[in-house]
Amino acid sequence: MFSVIAVCLILLPAAALWAIPKTRRAGGDFVIAWKCVPPGCGAMLLIPSAVWLLAEYCGIPYRVLRSDAVVFGLFVLGLAGGSAVLVKLRNHCRKQHPSEQARSNAPVVTVFIIMLLVFPVVLAVSAAASFSFALKNRGNCHGPWRTYEIVREHGTELAFQERPIHPFLAEYDYRFRFRRNGTETYQDLWVNTGGRTYFNVFRLKDGRLLFSDKDQDYLTDVKERKVYVLTTIDGVRYAGLLPEGKFTSFGFSQGLESGKVQLHIGDRFADAERVEDELAEPMYIGCITTGFFPASEKPYQPVKKRFSEPLQKPGRNRTK
């Protein structure tokens, strides 16, 4: 949305000149420059965005798209494509309006510099329009799912998936994908309503995995393809099985006599069990940011919790 609005604003001067018959037939150097430079600048922005979206649709890992080499390559591609559009349009205009006098490229350079100077204004207006659109359509702007494989064990592949739900703010849908014998099942997680993706991933002594980000802690049983959410009640850690489908609220209740704890997840209830022993000395195996990075690539960094205390310091680091 942001790129589309910016391109539309950049194209306005050229669109006006091409739409008016008198200026459309004009062949002066400055008129030609204003008819050619804005489309070239628009192509410089649009081509990298289009290639990025196509690459995401084709399943290229997000960590690859965010690499310096790919970003630089997209910049060069946009510059080359935009320059080609500009030159093609300029040559077309000059062919349509031949002149006996030598043509100058100075107007093209001048208009390009003017476009660079007004570009911050274009960005500000585009950001404001995108923000207004986002407020009206919050949660309905779904991007493609990005998939980060975590482990393969017990005949099952576990992957973490995220997709943007806002045109430019860091808000995401999260879920786990379990794949076994060609069959895929999914477990939705809490929506990230603000902030970059950062999960620490641990191996527990019973073999299960623990995922911890700023909002929640999840205990994942790859073999059984089940996910539990953790909560702390009176200083004691409990785990309750997550239900299928999406959910937007969370709470708990505790029997006064039995001491039985139930987690309220959306409109469903899950019996919770104490898991203090299982969580003792978790082994850090990696983290999730723009992909899954094993401990050998990204050492442990604690995550600042928004609503609860962080996990205790893990045991010795262990690579995947």
PDB file of C-alpha atoms in Angstrom:
ATOM      1  CA  MET A   1       0.000   0.000   0.000  1.00  0.00           C
ATOM      2  CA  PHE A   2       2.788   2.427   0.961  1.00  0.00           C
ATOM      3  CA  SER A   3       4.709   1.857  -2.303  1.00  0.00           C
ATOM      4  CA  VAL A   4       1.566   2.136  -4.444  1.00  0.00           C
ATOM      5  CA  ILE A   5       0.596   5.502  -2.917  1.00  0.00           C
ATOM      6  CA  ALA A   6       4.153   6.836  -3.300  1.00  0.00           C
ATOM      7  CA  VAL A   7       4.300   5.776  -6.972  1.00  0.00           C
ATOM      8  CA  CYS A   8       0.914   7.375  -7.686  1.00  0.00           C
ATOM      9  CA  LEU A   9       2.085  10.668  -6.187  1.00  0.00           C
ATOM     10  CA  ILE A  10       5.331  10.575  -8.160  1.00  0.00           C
ATOM     11  CA  LEU A  11       3.444   9.962 -11.410  1.00  0.00           C
ATOM     12  CA  LEU A  12       1.071  12.922 -10.964  1.00  0.00           C
ATOM     13  CA  PRO A  13       3.140  15.527 -12.921  1.00  0.00           C
ATOM     14  CA  ALA A  14       3.693  13.165 -15.865  1.00  0.00           C
ATOM     15  CA  ALA A  15       0.068  11.999 -15.828  1.00  0.00           C
ATOM     16  CA  ALA A  16      -1.147  15.603 -16.057  1.00  0.00           C
ATOM     17  CA  LEU A  17       1.193  16.398 -18.967  1.00  0.00           C
ATOM     18  CA  TRP A  18       0.239  13.246 -20.867  1.00  0.00           C
ATOM     19  CA  ALA A  19      -3.489  13.843 -20.250  1.00  0.00           C
ATOM     20  CA  ILE A  20      -3.630  17.426 -21.583  1.00  0.00           C
ATOM     21  CA  PRO A  21      -3.581  17.397 -25.421  1.00  0.00           C
ATOM     22  CA  LYS A  22      -1.519  20.586 -25.703  1.00  0.00           C
ATOM     23  CA  THR A  23       1.302  19.399 -23.418  1.00  0.00           C
ATOM     24  CA  ARG A  24       1.055  15.823 -24.744  1.00  0.00           C
ATOM     25  CA  ARG A  25       1.999  17.147 -28.197  1.00  0.00           C
ATOM     26  CA  ALA A  26       4.670  19.534 -26.874  1.00  0.00           C
ATOM     27  CA  GLY A  27       8.270  18.620 -27.635  1.00  0.00           C
ATOM     28  CA  GLY A  28      10.415  20.977 -25.548  1.00  0.00           C
ATOM     29  CA  ASP A  29      13.266  19.473 -23.528  1.00  0.00           C
ATOM     30  CA  PHE A  30      11.776  20.383 -20.147  1.00  0.00           C
ATOM     31  CA  VAL A  31       8.312  19.157 -21.095  1.00  0.00           C
ATOM     32  CA  ILE A  32       9.798  15.860 -22.281  1.00  0.00           C
ATOM     33  CA  ALA A  33      11.794  15.620 -19.048  1.00  0.00           C
ATOM     34  CA  TRP A  34       8.670  16.051 -16.893  1.00  0.00           C
ATOM     35  CA  LYS A  35       6.853  13.444 -18.986  1.00  0.00           C
ATOM     36  CA  CYS A  36       9.681  10.892 -18.665  1.00  0.00           C
ATOM     37  CA  VAL A  37      11.477  11.336 -15.334  1.00  0.00           C
ATOM     38  CA  PRO A  38       8.484  10.696 -12.987  1.00  0.00           C
ATOM     39  CA  PRO A  39       7.615   7.343 -14.665  1.00  0.00           C
ATOM     40  CA  GLY A  40      11.280   6.352 -14.407  1.00  0.00           C
ATOM     41  CA  CYS A  41      11.367   7.250 -10.696  1.00  0.00           C
ATOM     42  CA  GLY A  42       8.110   5.390 -10.131  1.00  0.00           C
ATOM     43  CA  ALA A  43       9.567   2.287 -11.795  1.00  0.00           C
ATOM     44  CA  MET A  44      12.614   2.525  -9.530  1.00  0.00           C
ATOM     45  CA  LEU A  45      10.292   2.135  -6.537  1.00  0.00           C
ATOM     46  CA  LEU A  46       7.775  -0.294  -8.002  1.00  0.00           C
ATOM     47  CA  ILE A  47      10.102  -2.878  -9.559  1.00  0.00           C
ATOM     48  CA  PRO A  48      11.916  -3.865  -6.302  1.00  0.00           C
ATOM     49  CA  SER A  49       8.586  -4.028  -4.435  1.00  0.00           C
ATOM     50  CA  ALA A  50       7.039  -6.240  -7.114  1.00  0.00           C
ATOM     51  CA  VAL A  51      10.049  -8.582  -7.178  1.00  0.00           C
ATOM     52  CA  TRP A  52      10.017  -8.781  -3.348  1.00  0.00           C
ATOM     53  CA  LEU A  53       6.314  -9.723  -3.284  1.00  0.00           C
ATOM     54  CA  LEU A  54       6.837 -12.324  -6.021  1.00  0.00           C
ATOM     55  CA  ALA A  55       9.765 -13.831  -4.126  1.00  0.00           C
ATOM     56  CA  GLU A  56       7.666 -14.051  -0.940  1.00  0.00           C
ATOM     57  CA  TYR A  57       4.831 -15.677  -2.889  1.00  0.00           C
ATOM     58  CA  CYS A  58       7.288 -18.246  -4.283  1.00  0.00           C
ATOM     59  CA  GLY A  59       8.366 -19.145  -0.740  1.00  0.00           C
ATOM     60  CA  ILE A  60      11.880 -17.686  -0.650  1.00  0.00           C
ATOM     61  CA  PRO A  61      12.884 -17.520   3.051  1.00  0.00           C
ATOM     62  CA  TYR A  62      12.491 -14.111   4.669  1.00  0.00           C
ATOM     63  CA  ARG A  63      16.009 -14.212   6.096  1.00  0.00           C
ATOM     64  CA  VAL A  64      17.319 -14.506   2.524  1.00  0.00           C
ATOM     65  CA  LEU A  65      15.227 -11.555   1.329  1.00  0.00           C
ATOM     66  CA  ARG A  66      16.523  -9.431   4.218  1.00  0.00           C
ATOM     67  CA  SER A  67      20.187 -10.200   3.461  1.00  0.00           C
ATOM     68  CA  ASP A  68      22.430  -7.313   2.395  1.00  0.00           C
ATOM     69  CA  ALA A  69      23.187  -8.940  -0.971  1.00  0.00           C
ATOM     70  CA  VAL A  70      19.497  -9.277  -1.913  1.00  0.00           C
ATOM     71  CA  VAL A  71      18.615  -5.760  -0.748  1.00  0.00           C
ATOM     72  CA  PHE A  72      21.512  -4.327  -2.755  1.00  0.00           C
ATOM     73  CA  GLY A  73      20.520  -6.435  -5.761  1.00  0.00           C
ATOM     74  CA  LEU A  74      16.946  -5.122  -5.601  1.00  0.00           C
ATOM     75  CA  PHE A  75      18.265  -1.556  -5.393  1.00  0.00           C
ATOM     76  CA  VAL A  76      20.409  -2.068  -8.509  1.00  0.00           C
ATOM     77  CA  LEU A  77      17.498  -3.763 -10.307  1.00  0.00           C
ATOM     78  CA  GLY A  78      15.183  -0.855  -9.493  1.00  0.00           C
ATOM     79  CA  LEU A  79      17.773   1.708 -10.607  1.00  0.00           C
ATOM     80  CA  ALA A  80      18.418  -0.137 -13.870  1.00  0.00           C
ATOM     81  CA  GLY A  81      14.738  -0.717 -14.604  1.00  0.00           C
ATOM     82  CA  GLY A  82      13.753   2.864 -13.814  1.00  0.00           C
ATOM     83  CA  SER A  83      16.581   4.229 -15.964  1.00  0.00           C
ATOM     84  CA  ALA A  84      15.491   2.005 -18.855  1.00  0.00           C
ATOM     85  CA  VAL A  85      11.904   3.294 -18.583  1.00  0.00           C
ATOM     86  CA  LEU A  86      13.127   6.893 -18.503  1.00  0.00           C
ATOM     87  CA  VAL A  87      15.401   6.480 -21.555  1.00  0.00           C
ATOM     88  CA  LYS A  88      12.742   4.617 -23.567  1.00  0.00           C
ATOM     89  CA  LEU A  89      10.150   7.330 -22.913  1.00  0.00           C
ATOM     90  CA  ARG A  90      12.624  10.125 -23.645  1.00  0.00           C
ATOM     91  CA  ASN A  91      13.646   8.561 -26.968  1.00  0.00           C
ATOM     92  CA  HIS A  92       9.985   7.997 -27.882  1.00  0.00           C
ATOM     93  CA  CYS A  93       9.131  11.638 -27.201  1.00  0.00           C
ATOM     94  CA  ARG A  94      12.107  12.911 -29.162  1.00  0.00           C
ATOM     95  CA  LYS A  95      11.174  10.658 -32.061  1.00  0.00           C
ATOM     96  CA  GLN A  96       7.617  11.982 -32.009  1.00  0.00           C
ATOM     97  CA  HIS A  97       8.867  15.587 -31.841  1.00  0.00           C
ATOM     98  CA  PRO A  98      12.102  15.817 -33.869  1.00  0.00           C
ATOM     99  CA  SER A  99      14.136  18.996 -33.623  1.00  0.00           C
ATOM    100  CA  GLU A 100      16.836  20.464 -35.799  1.00  0.00           C
ATOM    101  CA  GLN A 101      18.608  21.737 -32.675  1.00  0.00           C
ATOM    102  CA  ALA A 102      20.813  19.522 -30.529  1.00  0.00           C
ATOM    103  CA  ARG A 103      18.906  17.972 -27.640  1.00  0.00           C
ATOM    104  CA  SER A 104      20.174  18.554 -24.097  1.00  0.00           C
ATOM    105  CA  ASN A 105      20.048  16.087 -21.190  1.00  0.00           C
ATOM    106  CA  ALA A 106      20.348  18.889 -18.619  1.00  0.00           C
ATOM    107  CA  PRO A 107      16.534  19.175 -18.188  1.00  0.00           C
ATOM    108  CA  VAL A 108      16.324  15.460 -17.404  1.00  0.00           C
ATOM    109  CA  VAL A 109      19.023  15.808 -14.731  1.00  0.00           C
ATOM    110  CA  THR A 110      17.348  18.938 -13.328  1.00  0.00           C
ATOM    111  CA  VAL A 111      13.923  17.288 -13.064  1.00  0.00           C
ATOM    112  CA  PHE A 112      15.472  14.178 -11.485  1.00  0.00           C
ATOM    113  CA  ILE A 113      17.125  16.364  -8.802  1.00  0.00           C
ATOM    114  CA  ILE A 114      13.787  18.107  -8.162  1.00  0.00           C
ATOM    115  CA  MET A 115      12.121  14.705  -7.749  1.00  0.00           C
ATOM    116  CA  LEU A 116      14.781  13.724  -5.194  1.00  0.00           C
ATOM    117  CA  LEU A 117      14.198  16.944  -3.250  1.00  0.00           C
ATOM    118  CA  VAL A 118      10.422  16.444  -3.044  1.00  0.00           C
ATOM    119  CA  PHE A 119      10.750  12.712  -2.297  1.00  0.00           C
ATOM    120  CA  PRO A 120      10.657  13.223   1.527  1.00  0.00           C
ATOM    121  CA  VAL A 121       7.312  14.997   1.117  1.00  0.00           C
ATOM    122  CA  VAL A 122       6.047  12.102  -1.002  1.00  0.00           C
ATOM    123  CA  LEU A 123       7.127   9.659   1.696  1.00  0.00           C
ATOM    124  CA  ALA A 124       5.393  11.673   4.425  1.00  0.00           C
ATOM    125  CA  VAL A 125       2.116  11.909   2.506  1.00  0.00           C
ATOM    126  CA  SER A 126       2.276   8.193   1.592  1.00  0.00           C
ATOM    127  CA  ALA A 127       2.910   7.232   5.215  1.00  0.00           C
ATOM    128  CA  ALA A 128      -0.017   9.345   6.429  1.00  0.00           C
ATOM    129  CA  ALA A 129      -2.375   7.876   3.816  1.00  0.00           C
ATOM    130  CA  SER A 130      -1.203   4.329   4.569  1.00  0.00           C
ATOM    131  CA  PHE A 131      -1.658   4.866   8.302  1.00  0.00           C
ATOM    132  CA  SER A 132      -5.199   6.157   7.778  1.00  0.00           C
ATOM    133  CA  PHE A 133      -6.006   3.161   5.585  1.00  0.00           C
ATOM    134  CA  ALA A 134      -4.504   0.800   8.139  1.00  0.00           C
ATOM    135  CA  LEU A 135      -6.636   2.183  10.966  1.00  0.00           C
ATOM    136  CA  LYS A 136      -9.771   1.530   8.937  1.00  0.00           C
ATOM    137  CA  ASN A 137      -8.661  -1.951   7.862  1.00  0.00           C
ATOM    138  CA  ARG A 138      -6.694  -3.127  10.874  1.00  0.00           C
ATOM    139  CA  GLY A 139      -6.312  -6.905  10.889  1.00  0.00           C
ATOM    140  CA  ASN A 140      -7.560  -7.302   7.297  1.00  0.00           C
ATOM    141  CA  CYS A 141      -4.257  -6.582   5.518  1.00  0.00           C
ATOM    142  CA  HIS A 142      -2.830 -10.091   5.416  1.00  0.00           C
ATOM    143  CA  GLY A 143       0.513 -10.706   3.746  1.00  0.00           C
ATOM    144  CA  PRO A 144       1.906 -14.114   2.726  1.00  0.00           C
ATOM    145  CA  TRP A 145       2.985 -16.649   5.339  1.00  0.00           C
ATOM    146  CA  ARG A 146       6.737 -16.821   6.026  1.00  0.00           C
ATOM    147  CA  THR A 147       7.955 -20.250   7.064  1.00  0.00           C
ATOM    148  CA  TYR A 148      10.993 -20.967   9.265  1.00  0.00           C
ATOM    149  CA  GLU A 149      11.845 -24.633   9.819  1.00  0.00           C
ATOM    150  CA  ILE A 150      12.874 -25.372  13.412  1.00  0.00           C
ATOM    151  CA  VAL A 151      13.482 -29.127  13.771  1.00  0.00           C
ATOM    152  CA  ARG A 152      12.850 -32.494  12.126  1.00  0.00           C
ATOM    153  CA  GLU A 153      12.335 -35.288  14.629  1.00  0.00           C
ATOM    154  CA  HIS A 154       9.981 -38.188  15.380  1.00  0.00           C
ATOM    155  CA  GLY A 155       9.142 -38.260  11.658  1.00  0.00           C
ATOM    156  CA  THR A 156       7.741 -34.717  11.929  1.00  0.00           C
ATOM    157  CA  GLU A 157       8.893 -31.348  10.672  1.00  0.00           C
ATOM    158  CA  LEU A 158       8.094 -28.415  12.961  1.00  0.00           C
ATOM    159  CA  ALA A 159       8.083 -24.934  11.420  1.00  0.00           C
ATOM    160  CA  PHE A 160       7.189 -21.525  12.776  1.00  0.00           C
ATOM    161  CA  GLN A 161       5.081 -19.316  10.487  1.00  0.00           C
ATOM    162  CA  GLU A 162       4.247 -15.621  10.556  1.00  0.00           C
ATOM    163  CA  ARG A 163       2.403 -13.236   8.266  1.00  0.00           C
ATOM    164  CA  PRO A 164       2.003  -9.444   8.409  1.00  0.00           C
ATOM    165  CA  ILE A 165      -1.447  -8.135   9.324  1.00  0.00           C
ATOM    166  CA  HIS A 166      -0.626  -4.437   8.978  1.00  0.00           C
ATOM    167  CA  PRO A 167       0.600  -2.482   5.934  1.00  0.00           C
ATOM    168  CA  PHE A 168       3.698  -1.131   7.694  1.00  0.00           C
ATOM    169  CA  LEU A 169       3.574  -1.692  11.471  1.00  0.00           C
ATOM    170  CA  ALA A 170       5.183  -4.785  13.035  1.00  0.00           C
ATOM    171  CA  GLU A 171       1.998  -6.795  13.692  1.00  0.00           C
ATOM    172  CA  TYR A 172       1.775 -10.493  12.812  1.00  0.00           C
ATOM    173  CA  ASP A 173      -0.270 -13.661  12.918  1.00  0.00           C
ATOM    174  CA  TYR A 174       1.743 -16.531  14.392  1.00  0.00           C
ATOM    175  CA  ARG A 175       1.290 -20.295  14.097  1.00  0.00           C
ATOM    176  CA  PHE A 176       3.177 -23.607  14.182  1.00  0.00           C
ATOM    177  CA  ARG A 177       3.057 -25.990  11.238  1.00  0.00           C
ATOM    178  CA  PHE A 178       3.497 -29.725  11.800  1.00  0.00           C
ATOM    179  CA  ARG A 179       4.245 -31.821   8.691  1.00  0.00           C
ATOM    180  CA  ARG A 180       4.246 -35.621   8.829  1.00  0.00           C
ATOM    181  CA  ASN A 181       4.001 -38.036   5.887  1.00  0.00           C
ATOM    182  CA  GLY A 182       2.859 -35.230   3.606  1.00  0.00           C
ATOM    183  CA  THR A 183       0.064 -34.156   5.958  1.00  0.00           C
ATOM    184  CA  GLU A 184       0.110 -30.681   7.501  1.00  0.00           C
ATOM    185  CA  THR A 185      -1.609 -29.528  10.685  1.00  0.00           C
ATOM    186  CA  TYR A 186      -1.492 -26.068  12.221  1.00  0.00           C
ATOM    187  CA  GLN A 187      -1.657 -24.543  15.674  1.00  0.00           C
ATOM    188  CA  ASP A 188      -2.493 -20.859  15.957  1.00  0.00           C
ATOM    189  CA  LEU A 189      -0.598 -18.802  18.528  1.00  0.00           C
ATOM    190  CA  TRP A 190      -1.295 -15.408  20.049  1.00  0.00           C
ATOM    191  CA  VAL A 191      -1.310 -12.503  17.614  1.00  0.00           C
ATOM    192  CA  ASN A 192       1.643 -10.144  17.900  1.00  0.00           C
ATOM    193  CA  THR A 193      -0.048  -6.744  18.155  1.00  0.00           C
ATOM    194  CA  GLY A 194       3.168  -4.737  18.078  1.00  0.00           C
ATOM    195  CA  GLY A 195       6.917  -5.310  17.978  1.00  0.00           C
ATOM    196  CA  ARG A 196       9.460  -7.291  16.025  1.00  0.00           C
ATOM    197  CA  THR A 197       9.493 -11.076  16.029  1.00  0.00           C
ATOM    198  CA  TYR A 198      11.975 -12.560  18.505  1.00  0.00           C
ATOM    199  CA  PHE A 199      11.563 -16.008  20.075  1.00  0.00           C
ATOM    200  CA  ASN A 200      14.155 -17.847  22.114  1.00  0.00           C
ATOM    201  CA  VAL A 201      13.938 -21.610  21.569  1.00  0.00           C
ATOM    202  CA  PHE A 202      14.943 -24.109  24.266  1.00  0.00           C
ATOM    203  CA  ARG A 203      15.187 -27.887  24.593  1.00  0.00           C
ATOM    204  CA  LEU A 204      13.736 -29.225  27.856  1.00  0.00           C
ATOM    205  CA  LYS A 205      15.066 -32.276  29.660  1.00  0.00           C
ATOM    206  CA  ASP A 206      12.027 -34.336  28.570  1.00  0.00           C
ATOM    207  CA  GLY A 207      12.802 -33.556  24.907  1.00  0.00           C
ATOM    208  CA  ARG A 208      10.034 -31.039  24.297  1.00  0.00           C
ATOM    209  CA  LEU A 209      10.686 -27.543  22.966  1.00  0.00           C
ATOM    210  CA  LEU A 210      10.010 -24.253  24.691  1.00  0.00           C
ATOM    211  CA  PHE A 211       9.363 -21.070  22.690  1.00  0.00           C
ATOM    212  CA  SER A 212       9.536 -17.767  24.549  1.00  0.00           C
ATOM    213  CA  ASP A 213       8.839 -14.277  23.200  1.00  0.00           C
ATOM    214  CA  LYS A 214       7.828 -10.967  24.785  1.00  0.00           C
ATOM    215  CA  ASP A 215       4.160 -12.031  25.136  1.00  0.00           C
ATOM    216  CA  GLN A 216       3.931 -15.784  25.752  1.00  0.00           C
ATOM    217  CA  ASP A 217       5.762 -19.031  26.456  1.00  0.00           C
ATOM    218  CA  TYR A 218       4.795 -22.148  24.512  1.00  0.00           C
ATOM    219  CA  LEU A 219       5.691 -25.745  25.302  1.00  0.00           C
ATOM    220  CA  THR A 220       5.689 -27.814  22.092  1.00  0.00           C
ATOM    221  CA  ASP A 221       5.524 -31.606  21.833  1.00  0.00           C
ATOM    222  CA  VAL A 222       6.716 -32.393  18.308  1.00  0.00           C
ATOM    223  CA  LYS A 223       5.989 -36.126  18.542  1.00  0.00           C
ATOM    224  CA  GLU A 224       2.361 -35.606  19.614  1.00  0.00           C
ATOM    225  CA  ARG A 225       1.979 -32.390  17.595  1.00  0.00           C
ATOM    226  CA  LYS A 226       0.560 -30.525  20.573  1.00  0.00           C
ATOM    227  CA  VAL A 227       1.242 -27.028  21.885  1.00  0.00           C
ATOM    228  CA  TYR A 228       0.715 -25.812  25.462  1.00  0.00           C
ATOM    229  CA  VAL A 229       0.684 -22.239  26.699  1.00  0.00           C
ATOM    230  CA  LEU A 230       2.414 -21.455  29.990  1.00  0.00           C
ATOM    231  CA  THR A 231       1.236 -19.129  32.718  1.00  0.00           C
ATOM    232  CA  THR A 232       2.343 -18.278  36.248  1.00  0.00           C
ATOM    233  CA  ILE A 233      -0.178 -18.418  39.103  1.00  0.00           C
ATOM    234  CA  ASP A 234       0.981 -17.535  42.620  1.00  0.00           C
ATOM    235  CA  GLY A 235       4.575 -18.100  41.585  1.00  0.00           C
ATOM    236  CA  VAL A 236       3.853 -21.559  40.117  1.00  0.00           C
ATOM    237  CA  ARG A 237       4.198 -22.387  36.411  1.00  0.00           C
ATOM    238  CA  TYR A 238       1.258 -24.128  34.694  1.00  0.00           C
ATOM    239  CA  ALA A 239       0.765 -25.428  31.151  1.00  0.00           C
ATOM    240  CA  GLY A 240      -2.585 -25.765  29.346  1.00  0.00           C
ATOM    241  CA  LEU A 241      -3.251 -27.276  25.924  1.00  0.00           C
ATOM    242  CA  LEU A 242      -4.015 -24.687  23.259  1.00  0.00           C
ATOM    243  CA  PRO A 243      -7.326 -25.209  21.435  1.00  0.00           C
ATOM    244  CA  GLU A 244      -7.643 -25.332  17.675  1.00  0.00           C
ATOM    245  CA  GLY A 245      -8.458 -22.154  15.786  1.00  0.00           C
ATOM    246  CA  LYS A 246      -7.937 -18.522  16.693  1.00  0.00           C
ATOM    247  CA  PHE A 247      -8.469 -16.955  20.111  1.00  0.00           C
ATOM    248  CA  THR A 248      -8.264 -13.435  21.469  1.00  0.00           C
ATOM    249  CA  SER A 249      -8.529 -13.642  25.259  1.00  0.00           C
ATOM    250  CA  PHE A 250      -6.850 -15.464  28.121  1.00  0.00           C
ATOM    251  CA  GLY A 251      -7.497 -16.046  31.839  1.00  0.00           C
ATOM    252  CA  PHE A 252      -7.609 -18.742  34.505  1.00  0.00           C
ATOM    253  CA  SER A 253      -9.640 -20.047  37.414  1.00  0.00           C
ATOM    254  CA  GLN A 254      -8.593 -22.093  40.426  1.00  0.00           C
ATOM    255  CA  GLY A 255     -10.784 -24.325  42.566  1.00  0.00           C
ATOM    256  CA  LEU A 256     -10.790 -23.208  46.203  1.00  0.00           C
ATOM    257  CA  GLU A 257     -10.823 -26.767  47.561  1.00  0.00           C
ATOM    258  CA  SER A 258      -9.408 -28.976  44.824  1.00  0.00           C
ATOM    259  CA  GLY A 259      -6.737 -26.499  43.734  1.00  0.00           C
ATOM    260  CA  LYS A 260      -7.443 -27.520  40.137  1.00  0.00           C
ATOM    261  CA  VAL A 261      -6.450 -24.871  37.617  1.00  0.00           C
ATOM    262  CA  GLN A 262      -8.205 -24.204  34.337  1.00  0.00           C
ATOM    263  CA  LEU A 263      -7.033 -21.837  31.646  1.00  0.00           C
ATOM    264  CA  HIS A 264      -9.690 -19.778  29.866  1.00  0.00           C
ATOM    265  CA  ILE A 265      -8.568 -19.438  26.233  1.00  0.00           C
ATOM    266  CA  GLY A 266     -11.160 -17.548  24.254  1.00  0.00           C
ATOM    267  CA  ASP A 267     -14.464 -19.261  25.004  1.00  0.00           C
ATOM    268  CA  ARG A 268     -12.799 -22.623  25.728  1.00  0.00           C
ATOM    269  CA  PHE A 269     -11.317 -24.175  28.855  1.00  0.00           C
ATOM    270  CA  ALA A 270      -8.182 -26.268  29.293  1.00  0.00           C
ATOM    271  CA  ASP A 271      -7.051 -28.119  32.400  1.00  0.00           C
ATOM    272  CA  ALA A 272      -3.608 -26.909  33.428  1.00  0.00           C
ATOM    273  CA  GLU A 273      -0.782 -28.919  34.999  1.00  0.00           C
ATOM    274  CA  ARG A 274       2.236 -27.801  36.999  1.00  0.00           C
ATOM    275  CA  VAL A 275       5.420 -27.901  34.929  1.00  0.00           C
ATOM    276  CA  GLU A 276       8.046 -26.461  37.244  1.00  0.00           C
ATOM    277  CA  ASP A 277      10.310 -29.523  37.155  1.00  0.00           C
ATOM    278  CA  GLU A 278      10.112 -29.835  33.379  1.00  0.00           C
ATOM    279  CA  LEU A 279      11.243 -26.222  32.955  1.00  0.00           C
ATOM    280  CA  ALA A 280      14.372 -26.579  35.091  1.00  0.00           C
ATOM    281  CA  GLU A 281      17.585 -25.642  33.256  1.00  0.00           C
ATOM    282  CA  PRO A 282      16.258 -25.347  29.685  1.00  0.00           C
ATOM    283  CA  MET A 283      18.921 -25.701  26.992  1.00  0.00           C
ATOM    284  CA  TYR A 284      19.050 -22.803  24.536  1.00  0.00           C
ATOM    285  CA  ILE A 285      19.195 -24.111  20.935  1.00  0.00           C
ATOM    286  CA  GLY A 286      18.541 -20.947  18.930  1.00  0.00           C
ATOM    287  CA  CYS A 287      16.212 -18.049  18.220  1.00  0.00           C
ATOM    288  CA  ILE A 288      13.637 -16.906  15.659  1.00  0.00           C
ATOM    289  CA  THR A 289      13.947 -13.460  14.065  1.00  0.00           C
ATOM    290  CA  THR A 290      13.917 -13.272  10.252  1.00  0.00           C
ATOM    291  CA  GLY A 291      14.419 -17.028  10.277  1.00  0.00           C
ATOM    292  CA  PHE A 292      15.564 -19.705  12.711  1.00  0.00           C
ATOM    293  CA  PHE A 293      19.172 -19.192  13.798  1.00  0.00           C
ATOM    294  CA  PRO A 294      20.897 -21.971  15.801  1.00  0.00           C
ATOM    295  CA  ALA A 295      22.797 -21.124  18.976  1.00  0.00           C
ATOM    296  CA  SER A 296      26.087 -21.341  17.081  1.00  0.00           C
ATOM    297  CA  GLU A 297      25.016 -18.345  14.972  1.00  0.00           C
ATOM    298  CA  LYS A 298      23.120 -16.222  17.525  1.00  0.00           C
ATOM    299  CA  PRO A 299      24.054 -16.540  21.213  1.00  0.00           C
ATOM    300  CA  TYR A 300      21.349 -16.346  23.862  1.00  0.00           C
ATOM    301  CA  GLN A 301      19.841 -12.933  24.614  1.00  0.00           C
ATOM    302  CA  PRO A 302      17.018 -12.641  27.158  1.00  0.00           C
ATOM    303  CA  VAL A 303      13.630 -11.410  25.960  1.00  0.00           C
ATOM    304  CA  LYS A 304      11.987  -8.623  27.939  1.00  0.00           C
ATOM    305  CA  LYS A 305       8.511  -9.790  28.915  1.00  0.00           C
ATOM    306  CA  ARG A 306       5.554  -7.442  28.697  1.00  0.00           C
ATOM    307  CA  PHE A 307       3.192  -9.271  31.056  1.00  0.00           C
ATOM    308  CA  SER A 308       5.224 -11.803  33.037  1.00  0.00           C
ATOM    309  CA  GLU A 309       8.628 -12.608  34.469  1.00  0.00           C
ATOM    310  CA  PRO A 310      11.246 -13.894  32.014  1.00  0.00           C
ATOM    311  CA  LEU A 311      12.394 -17.499  32.061  1.00  0.00           C
ATOM    312  CA  GLN A 312      15.237 -18.361  34.363  1.00  0.00           C
ATOM    313  CA  LYS A 313      18.667 -18.204  32.823  1.00  0.00           C
ATOM    314  CA  PRO A 314      19.107 -21.290  30.621  1.00  0.00           C
ATOM    315  CA  GLY A 315      21.769 -23.928  31.020  1.00  0.00           C
ATOM    316  CA  ARG A 316      24.774 -24.194  28.744  1.00  0.00           C
ATOM    317  CA  ASN A 317      24.133 -23.292  25.096  1.00  0.00           C
ATOM    318  CA  ARG A 318      23.634 -26.169  22.741  1.00  0.00           C
ATOM    319  CA  THR A 319      23.595 -25.993  18.962  1.00  0.00           C
ATOM    320  CA  LYS A 320      20.853 -27.485  16.884  1.00  0.00           C
TER     321      LYS A 320
END
